[in-house]
Structure formats: structure tokens, C-alpha cells
mmCIF file of C-alpha atoms in Angstrom:
data_model
loop_
_atom_site.group_PDB
_atom_site.id
_atom_site.type_symbol
_atom_site.label_atom_id
_atom_site.label_comp_id
_atom_site.label_asym_id
_atom_site.label_seq_id
_atom_site.Cartn_x
_atom_site.Cartn_y
_atom_site.Cartn_z
ATOM 1 C CA MET L 22 0.000 0.000 0.000
ATOM 2 C CA ARG L 23 2.885 2.319 0.767
ATOM 3 C CA ARG L 24 4.154 1.851 -2.809
ATOM 4 C CA LEU L 25 0.731 2.355 -4.382
ATOM 5 C CA LEU L 26 0.075 5.590 -2.566
ATOM 6 C CA PRO L 27 2.377 7.734 -4.720
ATOM 7 C CA ALA L 28 0.732 6.359 -7.862
ATOM 8 C CA LEU L 29 -2.742 7.180 -6.594
ATOM 9 C CA LEU L 30 -1.652 10.674 -5.627
ATOM 10 C CA LEU L 31 -0.122 11.141 -9.051
ATOM 11 C CA LEU L 32 -3.340 10.106 -10.755
ATOM 12 C CA ALA L 33 -5.248 12.566 -8.587
ATOM 13 C CA VAL L 34 -3.081 15.621 -9.066
ATOM 14 C CA ALA L 35 -0.594 15.134 -11.895
ATOM 15 C CA GLY L 36 -3.260 15.020 -14.582
ATOM 16 C CA THR L 37 -4.033 18.679 -13.999
ATOM 17 C CA ALA L 38 -0.463 19.646 -13.216
ATOM 18 C CA TRP L 39 1.164 18.145 -16.317
ATOM 19 C CA GLY L 40 -1.847 17.214 -18.444
ATOM 20 C CA HIS L 41 -0.577 14.031 -20.187
ATOM 21 C CA PRO L 42 -0.690 10.258 -19.667
ATOM 22 C CA MET L 43 2.117 8.770 -17.600
ATOM 23 C CA PRO L 44 5.034 8.153 -19.984
ATOM 24 C CA ASN L 45 7.907 5.715 -19.556
ATOM 25 C CA SER L 46 11.502 6.543 -18.811
ATOM 26 C CA ALA L 47 14.045 5.763 -21.512
ATOM 27 C CA VAL L 48 17.479 4.284 -20.876
ATOM 28 C CA VAL L 49 19.802 4.278 -23.899
ATOM 29 C CA LEU L 50 23.119 2.405 -23.671
ATOM 30 C CA ARG L 51 26.187 2.685 -25.913
ATOM 31 C CA ILE L 52 28.953 0.108 -25.475
ATOM 32 C CA HIS L 53 32.465 1.404 -26.023
ATOM 33 C CA ARG L 54 35.866 -0.229 -25.775
ATOM 34 C CA ASP L 55 36.236 0.104 -21.996
ATOM 35 C CA ALA L 56 32.985 1.646 -20.711
ATOM 36 C CA ILE L 57 29.293 2.058 -21.403
ATOM 37 C CA ASP L 58 27.645 5.422 -21.837
ATOM 38 C CA ALA L 59 24.065 5.661 -20.655
ATOM 39 C CA GLU L 60 21.480 8.340 -21.257
ATOM 40 C CA LEU L 61 18.396 8.508 -19.060
ATOM 41 C CA THR L 62 15.330 10.446 -20.116
ATOM 42 C CA LEU L 63 13.073 10.970 -17.111
ATOM 43 C CA PRO L 64 9.543 12.438 -17.410
ATOM 44 C CA ILE L 65 9.355 15.135 -14.774
ATOM 45 C CA GLY L 66 5.842 14.367 -13.578
ATOM 46 C CA GLU L 67 6.800 10.803 -12.706
ATOM 47 C CA LEU L 68 10.190 11.927 -11.409
ATOM 48 C CA ALA L 69 8.443 14.206 -8.880
ATOM 49 C CA VAL L 70 6.617 11.215 -7.418
ATOM 50 C CA GLY L 71 9.477 8.743 -7.660
ATOM 51 C CA TRP L 72 11.955 11.150 -6.120
ATOM 52 C CA ASP L 73 9.392 12.545 -3.655
ATOM 53 C CA LYS L 74 10.249 16.133 -4.544
ATOM 54 C CA PRO L 75 7.880 19.075 -5.194
ATOM 55 C CA LEU L 76 9.306 19.623 -8.678
ATOM 56 C CA PRO L 77 7.939 22.460 -10.810
ATOM 57 C CA PRO L 78 6.491 21.469 -14.219
ATOM 58 C CA ASP L 79 9.441 23.182 -15.904
ATOM 59 C CA ALA L 80 12.468 21.143 -16.969
ATOM 60 C CA VAL L 81 14.788 24.176 -17.026
ATOM 61 C CA ALA L 82 13.820 25.184 -13.482
ATOM 62 C CA ILE L 83 14.310 21.606 -12.257
ATOM 63 C CA VAL L 84 17.843 21.461 -13.649
ATOM 64 C CA GLU L 85 18.709 24.859 -12.145
ATOM 65 C CA GLN L 86 17.294 24.112 -8.689
ATOM 66 C CA TYR L 87 17.843 20.374 -8.303
ATOM 67 C CA GLY L 88 20.553 19.458 -10.840
ATOM 68 C CA GLU L 89 23.222 18.398 -8.321
ATOM 69 C CA GLU L 90 20.728 16.593 -6.078
ATOM 70 C CA LEU L 91 19.365 14.765 -9.093
ATOM 71 C CA LYS L 92 22.838 13.422 -9.862
ATOM 72 C CA ASP L 93 22.982 11.860 -6.398
ATOM 73 C CA TYR L 94 19.474 10.416 -6.804
ATOM 74 C CA VAL L 95 20.316 8.824 -10.165
ATOM 75 C CA ARG L 96 23.660 7.509 -8.918
ATOM 76 C CA ALA L 97 21.860 5.702 -6.084
ATOM 77 C CA HIS L 98 19.461 3.975 -8.479
ATOM 78 C CA VAL L 99 21.843 2.755 -11.195
ATOM 79 C CA ARG L 100 23.755 -0.385 -10.167
ATOM 80 C CA PRO L 101 25.599 -2.280 -12.918
ATOM 81 C CA ILE L 102 27.311 -5.463 -11.688
ATOM 82 C CA ALA L 103 30.029 -7.590 -13.331
ATOM 83 C CA PRO L 104 29.490 -11.354 -13.878
ATOM 84 C CA ASP L 105 31.640 -12.082 -10.806
ATOM 85 C CA GLY L 106 29.484 -9.840 -8.609
ATOM 86 C CA ARG L 107 31.759 -6.782 -8.418
ATOM 87 C CA PRO L 108 30.023 -3.416 -8.863
ATOM 88 C CA TRP L 109 30.828 -1.118 -11.773
ATOM 89 C CA THR L 110 31.769 2.519 -11.265
ATOM 90 C CA VAL L 111 28.993 4.957 -12.148
ATOM 91 C CA ALA L 112 29.848 8.572 -12.945
ATOM 92 C CA VAL L 113 26.981 10.989 -13.498
ATOM 93 C CA GLY L 114 27.676 13.650 -16.096
ATOM 94 C CA GLU L 115 25.454 16.307 -17.577
ATOM 95 C CA VAL L 116 21.887 16.938 -16.444
ATOM 96 C CA ALA L 117 19.979 18.726 -19.181
ATOM 97 C CA PRO L 118 16.383 19.864 -19.636
ATOM 98 C CA VAL L 119 14.349 18.557 -22.560
ATOM 99 C CA VAL L 120 12.009 21.400 -23.419
ATOM 100 C CA GLU L 121 9.205 19.867 -25.417
ATOM 101 C CA GLN L 122 5.455 19.645 -25.134
ATOM 102 C CA GLU L 123 6.030 16.831 -22.626
ATOM 103 C CA PRO L 124 9.100 18.105 -20.726
ATOM 104 C CA ASP L 125 11.731 15.661 -19.504
ATOM 105 C CA VAL L 126 15.103 15.748 -17.803
ATOM 106 C CA ARG L 127 18.019 13.982 -19.485
ATOM 107 C CA VAL L 128 20.913 12.588 -17.440
ATOM 108 C CA SER L 129 24.169 11.273 -18.915
ATOM 109 C CA LEU L 130 26.163 8.517 -17.198
ATOM 110 C CA LYS L 131 29.406 6.682 -17.742
ATOM 111 C CA MET L 132 29.578 3.151 -16.368
ATOM 112 C CA THR L 133 33.003 1.504 -16.091
ATOM 113 C CA PRO L 134 33.548 -2.170 -15.243
ATOM 114 C CA PRO L 135 36.009 -3.194 -12.517
ATOM 115 C CA PRO L 136 39.529 -4.241 -13.642
ATOM 116 C CA GLY L 137 39.501 -7.446 -15.670
ATOM 117 C CA ALA L 138 35.714 -7.551 -16.063
ATOM 118 C CA PRO L 139 34.193 -7.587 -19.564
ATOM 119 C CA VAL L 140 32.506 -4.444 -20.830
ATOM 120 C CA ASP L 141 29.940 -6.373 -22.855
ATOM 121 C CA ARG L 142 28.532 -8.608 -20.084
ATOM 122 C CA LEU L 143 26.846 -7.256 -16.983
ATOM 123 C CA THR L 144 23.718 -7.241 -14.893
ATOM 124 C CA PHE L 145 22.163 -3.809 -15.205
ATOM 125 C CA GLY L 146 20.420 -2.814 -11.989
ATOM 126 C CA TYR L 147 18.062 0.166 -12.235
ATOM 127 C CA ASP L 148 15.024 1.331 -10.279
ATOM 128 C CA ALA L 149 14.822 5.134 -10.574
ATOM 129 C CA ILE L 150 11.225 6.404 -10.174
ATOM 130 C CA PHE L 151 9.545 2.988 -10.047
ATOM 131 C CA HIS L 152 11.077 2.156 -6.678
ATOM 132 C CA ARG L 153 8.184 4.331 -5.427
ATOM 133 C CA LEU L 154 5.871 4.678 -8.418
ATOM 134 C CA VAL L 155 5.013 1.050 -9.217
ATOM 135 C CA THR L 156 3.064 1.890 -12.373
ATOM 136 C CA HIS L 157 6.137 3.353 -14.007
ATOM 137 C CA ARG L 158 8.323 1.574 -16.599
ATOM 138 C CA ALA L 159 11.779 2.130 -18.059
ATOM 139 C CA VAL L 160 12.482 0.975 -21.606
ATOM 140 C CA VAL L 161 16.135 0.009 -22.014
ATOM 141 C CA SER L 162 17.609 0.117 -25.513
ATOM 142 C CA LEU L 163 21.038 -0.247 -27.084
ATOM 143 C CA ALA L 164 22.118 2.450 -29.556
ATOM 144 C CA GLY L 165 25.809 1.604 -29.869
ATOM 145 C CA ASP L 166 27.508 -1.808 -30.030
ATOM 146 C CA TRP L 167 30.085 -1.882 -32.823
ATOM 147 C CA ARG L 168 30.994 -5.573 -32.638
ATOM 148 C CA ASN L 169 27.328 -6.521 -33.024
ATOM 149 C CA GLY L 170 26.604 -3.963 -35.729
ATOM 150 C CA VAL L 171 24.260 -1.828 -33.616
ATOM 151 C CA THR L 172 24.223 1.902 -34.270
ATOM 152 C CA ALA L 173 21.985 4.776 -33.263
ATOM 153 C CA ASP L 174 20.281 4.497 -36.655
ATOM 154 C CA GLU L 175 19.098 0.978 -35.809
ATOM 155 C CA PRO L 176 18.848 0.671 -32.011
ATOM 156 C CA VAL L 177 17.618 -2.522 -30.393
ATOM 157 C CA ILE L 178 15.350 -2.886 -27.370
ATOM 158 C CA LEU L 179 16.995 -4.826 -24.548
ATOM 159 C CA GLY L 180 13.990 -4.937 -22.232
ATOM 160 C CA THR L 181 11.488 -3.114 -20.046
ATOM 161 C CA MET L 182 12.207 -2.651 -16.352
ATOM 162 C CA ARG L 183 9.690 -2.073 -13.556
ATOM 163 C CA ASP L 184 9.326 -2.474 -9.795
ATOM 164 C CA THR L 185 9.272 -6.283 -10.087
ATOM 165 C CA ASP L 186 12.119 -6.415 -12.661
ATOM 166 C CA VAL L 187 14.876 -4.202 -11.347
ATOM 167 C CA THR L 188 17.742 -6.073 -13.022
ATOM 168 C CA LEU L 189 18.434 -6.782 -16.670
ATOM 169 C CA VAL L 190 21.102 -9.212 -17.852
ATOM 170 C CA VAL L 191 23.060 -7.739 -20.771
ATOM 171 C CA ASP L 192 25.252 -10.152 -22.760
ATOM 172 C CA ARG L 193 26.660 -8.710 -26.007
ATOM 173 C CA SER L 194 29.726 -10.947 -26.148
ATOM 174 C CA GLY L 195 28.847 -12.728 -29.408
ATOM 175 C CA GLY L 196 29.899 -9.994 -31.825
ATOM 176 C CA GLY L 197 32.917 -9.721 -34.080
ATOM 177 C CA TRP L 198 34.829 -7.411 -36.400
ATOM 178 C CA PHE L 199 33.074 -8.551 -39.603
ATOM 179 C CA ARG L 200 29.619 -7.812 -38.193
ATOM 180 C CA GLY L 201 30.785 -4.356 -37.166
ATOM 181 C CA PHE L 202 32.445 -3.741 -40.557
ATOM 182 C CA ALA L 203 29.285 -4.795 -42.407
ATOM 183 C CA ALA L 204 27.206 -2.475 -40.234
ATOM 184 C CA MET L 205 29.514 0.442 -41.082
ATOM 185 C CA PHE L 206 29.223 -0.400 -44.799
ATOM 186 C CA ARG L 207 25.424 -0.340 -44.528
ATOM 187 C CA LEU L 208 25.628 2.916 -42.588
ATOM 188 C CA GLY L 209 27.661 4.495 -45.408
ATOM 189 C CA VAL L 210 25.181 3.285 -48.040
ATOM 190 C CA ARG L 211 22.247 4.578 -46.045
ATOM 191 C CA HIS L 212 23.934 7.903 -45.357
ATOM 192 C CA ILE L 213 24.072 8.638 -49.098
ATOM 193 C CA ALA L 214 20.784 6.939 -50.000
ATOM 194 C CA GLU L 215 18.908 9.032 -47.421
ATOM 195 C CA GLY L 216 21.047 12.131 -47.883
ATOM 196 C CA THR L 217 19.108 14.012 -50.524
ATOM 197 C CA ASP L 218 21.565 16.908 -50.431
ATOM 198 C CA HIS L 219 24.559 14.657 -51.223
ATOM 199 C CA LEU L 220 22.659 12.980 -54.071
ATOM 200 C CA LEU L 221 21.666 16.319 -55.605
ATOM 201 C CA PHE L 222 25.278 17.495 -55.330
ATOM 202 C CA LEU L 223 26.467 14.402 -57.197
ATOM 203 C CA LEU L 224 23.807 14.754 -59.897
ATOM 204 C CA ALA L 225 24.546 18.470 -60.319
ATOM 205 C CA LEU L 226 28.187 17.589 -60.973
ATOM 206 C CA ILE L 227 27.452 14.974 -63.638
ATOM 207 C CA LEU L 228 24.670 16.864 -65.463
ATOM 208 C CA PRO L 229 27.046 18.930 -67.653
ATOM 209 C CA ALA L 230 29.625 16.149 -68.083
ATOM 210 C CA PRO L 231 28.426 15.074 -71.572
ATOM 211 C CA LEU L 232 28.551 18.652 -72.903
ATOM 212 C CA VAL L 233 31.143 21.010 -74.394
ATOM 213 C CA ALA L 234 31.554 24.448 -72.843
ATOM 214 C CA GLU L 235 31.211 27.230 -75.418
ATOM 215 C CA GLY L 236 32.137 30.454 -73.654
ATOM 216 C CA TRP L 237 29.674 31.055 -70.834
ATOM 217 C CA ARG L 238 27.135 28.483 -71.954
ATOM 218 C CA TRP L 239 26.946 24.753 -72.426
ATOM 219 C CA GLY L 240 27.065 23.761 -76.072
ATOM 220 C CA GLY L 241 26.966 20.500 -77.968
ATOM 221 C CA TYR L 242 27.551 16.869 -77.180
ATOM 222 C CA ALA L 243 31.092 16.015 -76.073
ATOM 223 C CA GLY L 244 30.995 12.295 -76.809
ATOM 224 C CA VAL L 245 30.803 9.155 -74.687
ATOM 225 C CA ARG L 246 34.517 8.868 -74.034
ATOM 226 C CA THR L 247 34.807 12.469 -72.842
ATOM 227 C CA ALA L 248 31.688 12.182 -70.672
ATOM 228 C CA LEU L 249 32.951 9.007 -68.994
ATOM 229 C CA ARG L 250 36.405 10.488 -68.431
ATOM 230 C CA ARG L 251 34.913 13.575 -66.795
ATOM 231 C CA ILE L 252 32.613 11.542 -64.572
ATOM 232 C CA VAL L 253 35.431 9.279 -63.416
ATOM 233 C CA GLU L 254 37.631 12.315 -62.686
ATOM 234 C CA VAL L 255 34.929 14.233 -60.822
ATOM 235 C CA VAL L 256 33.753 11.264 -58.738
ATOM 236 C CA THR L 257 37.348 10.260 -57.957
ATOM 237 C CA ALA L 258 38.249 13.809 -56.878
ATOM 238 C CA PHE L 259 35.157 14.016 -54.693
ATOM 239 C CA THR L 260 36.014 10.619 -53.181
ATOM 240 C CA VAL L 261 39.603 11.622 -52.422
ATOM 241 C CA GLY L 262 38.446 14.890 -50.876
ATOM 242 C CA HIS L 263 35.801 13.461 -48.575
ATOM 243 C CA SER L 264 37.985 10.469 -47.653
ATOM 244 C CA ILE L 265 40.712 12.788 -46.361
ATOM 245 C CA THR L 266 38.424 14.789 -44.097
ATOM 246 C CA LEU L 267 36.451 11.690 -43.118
ATOM 247 C CA VAL L 268 39.638 10.156 -41.695
ATOM 248 C CA VAL L 269 40.802 13.427 -40.158
ATOM 249 C CA GLY L 270 37.386 14.072 -38.617
ATOM 250 C CA ALA L 271 36.916 10.500 -37.356
ATOM 251 C CA LEU L 272 40.304 10.704 -35.613
ATOM 252 C CA GLY L 273 39.209 13.935 -33.950
ATOM 253 C CA TRP L 274 42.007 15.970 -35.528
ATOM 254 C CA ALA L 275 39.662 18.515 -37.078
ATOM 255 C CA ARG L 276 36.183 19.518 -36.058
ATOM 256 C CA LEU L 277 33.986 22.365 -37.208
ATOM 257 C CA PRO L 278 30.548 23.359 -35.934
ATOM 258 C CA ASP L 279 27.824 21.253 -37.545
ATOM 259 C CA ALA L 280 25.883 24.338 -38.652
ATOM 260 C CA LEU L 281 28.963 25.688 -40.462
ATOM 261 C CA VAL L 282 29.675 22.380 -42.229
ATOM 262 C CA GLU L 283 26.047 21.836 -43.231
ATOM 263 C CA SER L 284 25.776 25.433 -44.504
ATOM 264 C CA ALA L 285 28.952 24.978 -46.547
ATOM 265 C CA ILE L 286 27.513 21.781 -48.047
ATOM 266 C CA ALA L 287 24.350 23.626 -49.079
ATOM 267 C CA LEU L 288 26.503 26.342 -50.634
ATOM 268 C CA SER L 289 28.556 23.749 -52.553
ATOM 269 C CA ILE L 290 25.346 22.251 -53.961
ATOM 270 C CA PHE L 291 24.125 25.685 -55.030
ATOM 271 C CA ILE L 292 27.406 26.470 -56.812
ATOM 272 C CA SER L 293 27.350 23.075 -58.539
ATOM 273 C CA ALA L 294 23.762 23.749 -59.670
ATOM 274 C CA VAL L 295 24.805 27.118 -61.124
ATOM 275 C CA HIS L 296 27.687 25.368 -62.926
ATOM 276 C CA ALA L 297 25.216 22.857 -64.376
ATOM 277 C CA LEU L 298 23.289 25.869 -65.710
ATOM 278 C CA VAL L 299 26.259 27.852 -67.005
ATOM 279 C CA PRO L 300 29.930 26.755 -66.997
ATOM 280 C CA ILE L 301 31.351 28.998 -64.276
ATOM 281 C CA PHE L 302 34.420 26.826 -63.608
ATOM 282 C CA ARG L 303 34.819 24.949 -66.885
ATOM 283 C CA GLY L 304 37.903 22.762 -67.024
ATOM 284 C CA ARG L 305 38.381 22.950 -63.261
ATOM 285 C CA GLU L 306 35.598 20.579 -62.205
ATOM 286 C CA VAL L 307 38.091 18.132 -60.720
ATOM 287 C CA TYR L 308 39.535 20.701 -58.313
ATOM 288 C CA ILE L 309 36.084 21.981 -57.370
ATOM 289 C CA ALA L 310 34.799 18.446 -56.745
ATOM 290 C CA GLY L 311 37.864 17.663 -54.628
ATOM 291 C CA GLY L 312 37.502 20.876 -52.628
ATOM 292 C CA PHE L 313 33.808 20.332 -52.015
ATOM 293 C CA GLY L 314 34.602 16.722 -51.105
ATOM 294 C CA LEU L 315 36.697 18.024 -48.199
ATOM 295 C CA VAL L 316 33.619 19.784 -46.824
ATOM 296 C CA HIS L 317 31.290 16.816 -47.322
ATOM 297 C CA GLY L 318 33.814 14.523 -45.571
ATOM 298 C CA LEU L 319 33.499 16.539 -42.366
ATOM 299 C CA ALA L 320 29.768 15.868 -42.386
ATOM 300 C CA PHE L 321 30.394 12.155 -42.995
ATOM 301 C CA ALA L 322 32.801 12.115 -40.032
ATOM 302 C CA ALA L 323 30.110 13.548 -37.754
ATOM 303 C CA THR L 324 28.113 10.356 -38.371
ATOM 304 C CA LEU L 325 30.931 8.313 -36.782
ATOM 305 C CA ASP L 326 31.279 10.636 -33.815
ATOM 306 C CA GLY L 327 30.900 9.120 -30.373
ATOM 307 C CA PHE L 328 31.791 5.488 -31.117
ATOM 308 C CA GLY L 329 34.820 5.598 -28.773
ATOM 309 C CA LEU L 330 36.806 3.013 -30.737
ATOM 310 C CA ASP L 331 40.366 1.742 -30.576
ATOM 311 C CA PRO L 332 42.629 2.527 -33.585
ATOM 312 C CA TRP L 333 42.104 -0.850 -35.335
ATOM 313 C CA THR L 334 38.325 -0.722 -34.970
ATOM 314 C CA LEU L 335 38.288 2.926 -36.008
ATOM 315 C CA ALA L 336 40.211 2.024 -39.181
ATOM 316 C CA LEU L 337 37.658 -0.691 -40.011
ATOM 317 C CA THR L 338 34.856 1.749 -39.276
ATOM 318 C CA VAL L 339 36.199 4.428 -41.597
ATOM 319 C CA LEU L 340 36.968 1.861 -44.321
ATOM 320 C CA GLY L 341 33.550 0.204 -44.145
ATOM 321 C CA PHE L 342 31.684 3.524 -44.004
ATOM 322 C CA ASN L 343 33.656 4.966 -46.908
ATOM 323 C CA LEU L 344 33.199 1.842 -49.044
ATOM 324 C CA GLY L 345 29.464 2.060 -48.404
ATOM 325 C CA ILE L 346 29.445 5.667 -49.571
ATOM 326 C CA GLU L 347 31.440 4.834 -52.707
ATOM 327 C CA ALA L 348 29.312 1.786 -53.525
ATOM 328 C CA PHE L 349 26.127 3.827 -53.542
ATOM 329 C CA GLN L 350 27.720 6.710 -55.445
ATOM 330 C CA ILE L 351 28.906 4.315 -58.150
ATOM 331 C CA LEU L 352 25.442 2.758 -58.262
ATOM 332 C CA VAL L 353 23.866 6.201 -58.801
ATOM 333 C CA VAL L 354 26.356 7.060 -61.556
ATOM 334 C CA LEU L 355 25.935 3.716 -63.322
ATOM 335 C CA ALA L 356 22.146 3.979 -63.117
ATOM 336 C CA THR L 357 21.863 7.525 -64.472
ATOM 337 C CA MET L 358 24.908 8.275 -66.602
ATOM 338 C CA PRO L 359 24.101 6.111 -69.673
ATOM 339 C CA TRP L 360 20.708 7.755 -70.051
ATOM 340 C CA LEU L 361 22.075 11.257 -69.538
ATOM 341 C CA VAL L 362 24.730 10.599 -72.211
ATOM 342 C CA LEU L 363 22.038 9.315 -74.569
ATOM 343 C CA LEU L 364 19.826 12.338 -73.882
ATOM 344 C CA ALA L 365 22.768 14.702 -74.347
ATOM 345 C CA ARG L 366 22.706 13.780 -78.051
ATOM 346 C CA THR L 367 19.152 15.088 -78.394
ATOM 347 C CA ARG L 368 17.434 18.455 -78.100
ATOM 348 C CA VAL L 369 15.633 17.257 -74.977
ATOM 349 C CA TYR L 370 18.755 17.496 -72.859
ATOM 350 C CA GLY L 371 18.888 21.293 -72.712
ATOM 351 C CA PRO L 372 15.478 21.728 -71.003
ATOM 352 C CA LEU L 373 16.101 18.656 -68.821
ATOM 353 C CA ARG L 374 19.491 19.947 -67.615
ATOM 354 C CA THR L 375 18.063 23.403 -66.980
ATOM 355 C CA ALA L 376 15.136 22.015 -64.989
ATOM 356 C CA GLY L 377 17.438 19.798 -62.934
ATOM 357 C CA ALA L 378 19.879 22.630 -62.229
ATOM 358 C CA VAL L 379 17.124 25.093 -61.250
ATOM 359 C CA PHE L 380 15.437 22.544 -58.970
ATOM 360 C CA THR L 381 18.767 21.727 -57.314
ATOM 361 C CA GLY L 382 19.667 25.410 -56.959
ATOM 362 C CA ILE L 383 16.356 26.286 -55.284
ATOM 363 C CA ALA L 384 16.646 23.324 -52.910
ATOM 364 C CA ALA L 385 20.243 24.282 -52.037
ATOM 365 C CA ALA L 386 19.320 27.923 -51.418
ATOM 366 C CA ALA L 387 16.528 26.842 -49.067
ATOM 367 C CA TRP L 388 18.887 24.474 -47.215
ATOM 368 C CA PHE L 389 21.473 27.241 -46.858
ATOM 369 C CA ALA L 390 18.922 29.692 -45.414
ATOM 370 C CA GLU L 391 17.693 27.021 -43.022
ATOM 371 C CA ARG L 392 21.130 25.901 -41.854
ATOM 372 C CA ALA L 393 22.917 29.264 -41.763
ATOM 373 C CA PHE L 394 20.099 31.498 -40.486
ATOM 374 C CA ASP L 395 17.632 29.001 -39.022
ATOM 375 C CA TRP L 396 14.957 30.214 -41.412
ATOM 376 C CA PRO L 397 11.918 28.046 -42.205
ATOM 377 C CA ASN L 398 12.424 25.780 -45.198
ATOM 378 C CA PRO L 399 9.134 25.372 -47.091
ATOM 379 C CA ILE L 400 10.977 23.675 -49.990
ATOM 380 C CA GLY L 401 12.400 20.844 -47.869
ATOM 381 C CA PRO L 402 9.280 18.632 -47.702
ATOM 382 C CA LEU L 403 8.793 18.966 -51.476
ATOM 383 C CA VAL L 404 12.425 17.970 -52.156
ATOM 384 C CA GLU L 405 12.245 15.019 -49.797
ATOM 385 C CA GLY L 406 8.928 13.989 -51.347
ATOM 386 C CA VAL L 407 10.438 13.980 -54.811
ATOM 387 C CA ALA L 408 13.534 12.110 -53.597
ATOM 388 C CA ALA L 409 11.326 9.436 -52.043
ATOM 389 C CA HIS L 410 10.303 8.452 -55.578
ATOM 390 C CA GLY L 411 13.861 8.062 -56.854
ATOM 391 C CA VAL L 412 13.196 4.717 -58.545
ATOM 392 C CA TRP L 413 10.280 6.132 -60.507
ATOM 393 C CA LEU L 414 12.361 9.175 -61.460
ATOM 394 C CA LEU L 415 14.966 6.797 -62.867
ATOM 395 C CA VAL L 416 12.274 4.880 -64.781
ATOM 396 C CA GLY L 417 11.047 8.199 -66.189
ATOM 397 C CA LEU L 418 14.592 9.165 -67.183
ATOM 398 C CA ILE L 419 15.066 5.861 -69.004
ATOM 399 C CA ALA L 420 11.729 6.200 -70.787
ATOM 400 C CA LEU L 421 12.533 9.783 -71.798
ATOM 401 C CA ALA L 422 15.980 8.783 -73.084
ATOM 402 C CA VAL L 423 14.588 5.915 -75.150
ATOM 403 C CA ALA L 424 11.731 8.018 -76.555
ATOM 404 C CA ALA L 425 13.932 11.030 -77.327
ATOM 405 C CA GLY L 426 16.602 8.829 -78.902
ATOM 406 C CA TRP L 427 14.045 7.025 -81.035
ATOM 407 C CA ASN L 428 12.192 10.124 -82.235
ATOM 408 C CA GLY L 429 15.263 12.211 -82.820
ATOM 409 C CA ARG L 430 17.629 9.599 -84.184
ATOM 410 C CA ARG L 431 17.865 11.466 -87.467
ATOM 411 C CA GLU L 432 18.831 14.628 -85.607
ATOM 412 C CA LEU L 433 21.387 13.162 -83.236
ATOM 413 C CA VAL L 434 24.143 15.591 -82.459
ATOM 414 C CA GLU L 435 27.622 14.432 -83.368
ATOM 415 C CA PRO L 436 30.390 14.880 -80.792
ATOM 416 C CA ALA L 437 31.952 18.326 -80.781
ATOM 417 C CA GLY L 438 35.447 19.193 -79.708
ATOM 418 C CA ALA L 439 35.551 18.742 -75.944
ATOM 419 C CA ILE L 440 36.888 21.417 -73.601
#
């Protein structure tokens, strides 16, 4: 009855005080080489009852008034234990407010096993809030386990804890380097496949490849051999550029603010779109692609941030991630380039290239305003909606190339002298 009383009181008064159903806590774990990082997200209404504190319904005020006390409370209710029964060390880090419609408090922890104990096998003891509020639950998930191929993009649920289940056995000892490498490869593929801005940048670079520059405008067809040579050079330069900064960034040797990197990426896409419209850096595409690749690599490196890996594992991570990026880039080029080269021999290519460059330029300008100035981006949903139908866009491109080639075969443009 003593344990039910707080729950009954919460039902009586918290509904008006916080105005939402009782949510669960969230416990997110990330396994590193020699420690586990944990992140607790605690709903403040339930925390008030579980902690038996008259907390205000304001996450910022809670952190300001009770931040240090909350660290002690959390430390007392997190008890990881090694397989041989020795306790882990728990260090409580940052306490931060989560200011949303349903405010929470987020607490960061670092759990370190005793000497000689494995980092991937433990009994996780936890009973914050539900040691008093028996209706409360804590969902425990894993968002980082390299050797088992678990990343934040694909977290796994380890279990749900409550007053009758205050321990959770965690055994992640079955992983290996190949599983982690394969996960990094998939992460690289997905990063490009879901990164509409990177895909538009790549397409903006290859749009003018089959054409000859005539002054400040794109002229006739340059020929298959010239188009392929340019594509290989541009993609290779971009790969070299982003590989350099990917390695440098993953090693922690160079870091720039995310907003600055993302704004620079948007700007690089815009410039590439303008070049697809008019040849503003004709003959220097390789250097431009390499330079922009350096910027894009810093964004790729941010994806690998926080893994906490040893040098060998970090090398496998960077290699797998980069190979995934290259594999998808090559797939995009192989899927689109033949049809663009075929279309470049017809009169259809001019309007198609212009439409593609204008669309890319508008999207890039909107991304830049959003990332640099935090302005609303009304174009973003439209761009993402179009990108979601990438397969059908490719089918349309193929159909257009076949139809234009068939109807205009008597007017096919012969290769001009390439510049």
C-alpha cells in the first residue's frame, strides 16, 4: 500500500499539473571499448513522485534548482554489476532539460567495469522512479555496439524494467569485427541513400559532363569517351576529398561546428547547380569536386562521432563507411549516366538539364537559409517527397531517353570538340 500511494496521488493531481498520460523513462546504452555510456530520459511528472520532490512542471527550473541533487538520486538507483558480482563505477555527467510539449530531464552517465571484467557482459540494476511509483516503466535500448553492428540508426530494445524487474542481464559478447564492418558499410550506403543533399550534389556535378563548354554556356555533345572520363575524374576527386576529411574528422584531428559544415555543403550544392546551368568553372571541375569533397567529408565524419573506438576498430569503421558511400555513389552514376549521355545527343537534354539545375539550386538555397540562419524551409518537404520516388524518377529518365533517342535519331548531335 505504501508503494501504491504515490501512484494514486499522481493520478489525482498530476493530470491537472502536467496534463498528459504517464510516460515511460528511456534508458539508452552505448557500449564502447572500456565503458558504457548511458542516457536517461526521465519524465518530470513521474520523477516528482518517484523522487518525492515538489518539482515544478518546468524542466529548465528543475535542472537549475535540483541538478546536483538529481545526480545523487540517479547515482543511487543505477547499479551495474560484473558477472563475478563486483560493482561497476557509475559517474553521473550532464543533467539537461528537454524542453518539449512533454518536458523531460536527461541525465548522462558513464559506467566503467572493474579491472579485468568484460565491458559487454553485466547485470544492469536500475530502479529510478519505479522504486516508489510502481506503475512506471523504463524501456532500455542499445544504440551503440560496434561488434554486433548496432548503431543509433538501428537501435535494439533490450527490455522493459519495472518495480518487479529491477535487473536486466546484458550479454553482447557474441559480436565480431566482420559484423561491425558490415554495419559500417550499410551505414555508409544509407547515409548517401537518405542524404538528398549529397545525391543532388552528385547529380549536379554529372549533369554537364556530356557537354562542351562554349564560352559562358553549355554547347553540344562532347561524346561518350569524354563524358565518362569527366565523370570518373569528378567522382574520384570528390572521393579523395571526402575520404581525407572523413579520416581526419573520425580521428578527432579537425572539427567544425555542424551548422557551419552543413551550410557549406548547401553552398557547394548551389554552386554546382549554377555550374550545371552555365559553366562557371569549366575545365576545373576536378579541383572543385575535390575541394567540395573536403567539406562533405566533415559531415560524414560527424556520423561516426561518439563510437569511442580503438585505432584498429576505427580504421575498419572508416573503411567500411567509406566503401558504403562509394558503392552507392557508383550505383547512382551507373544507373543515371548512360541515359544522360544518350539524352545529351538530343534536343531534350537542354530543357532537362536546366530544370534539374534550377530545382537543385532552389533546394540548395533553401537548405542554406535554413542551416545558416535558421529560417523556415518550405521547400524541404517537397524535395524530400520527390527524392522518395527516386526509382520512378529513374524509370522516367530511361523512358525519356529511349523516346527522345528514337524520335530524334535522325537529328542526333555528333560529338563536338571537348573542352
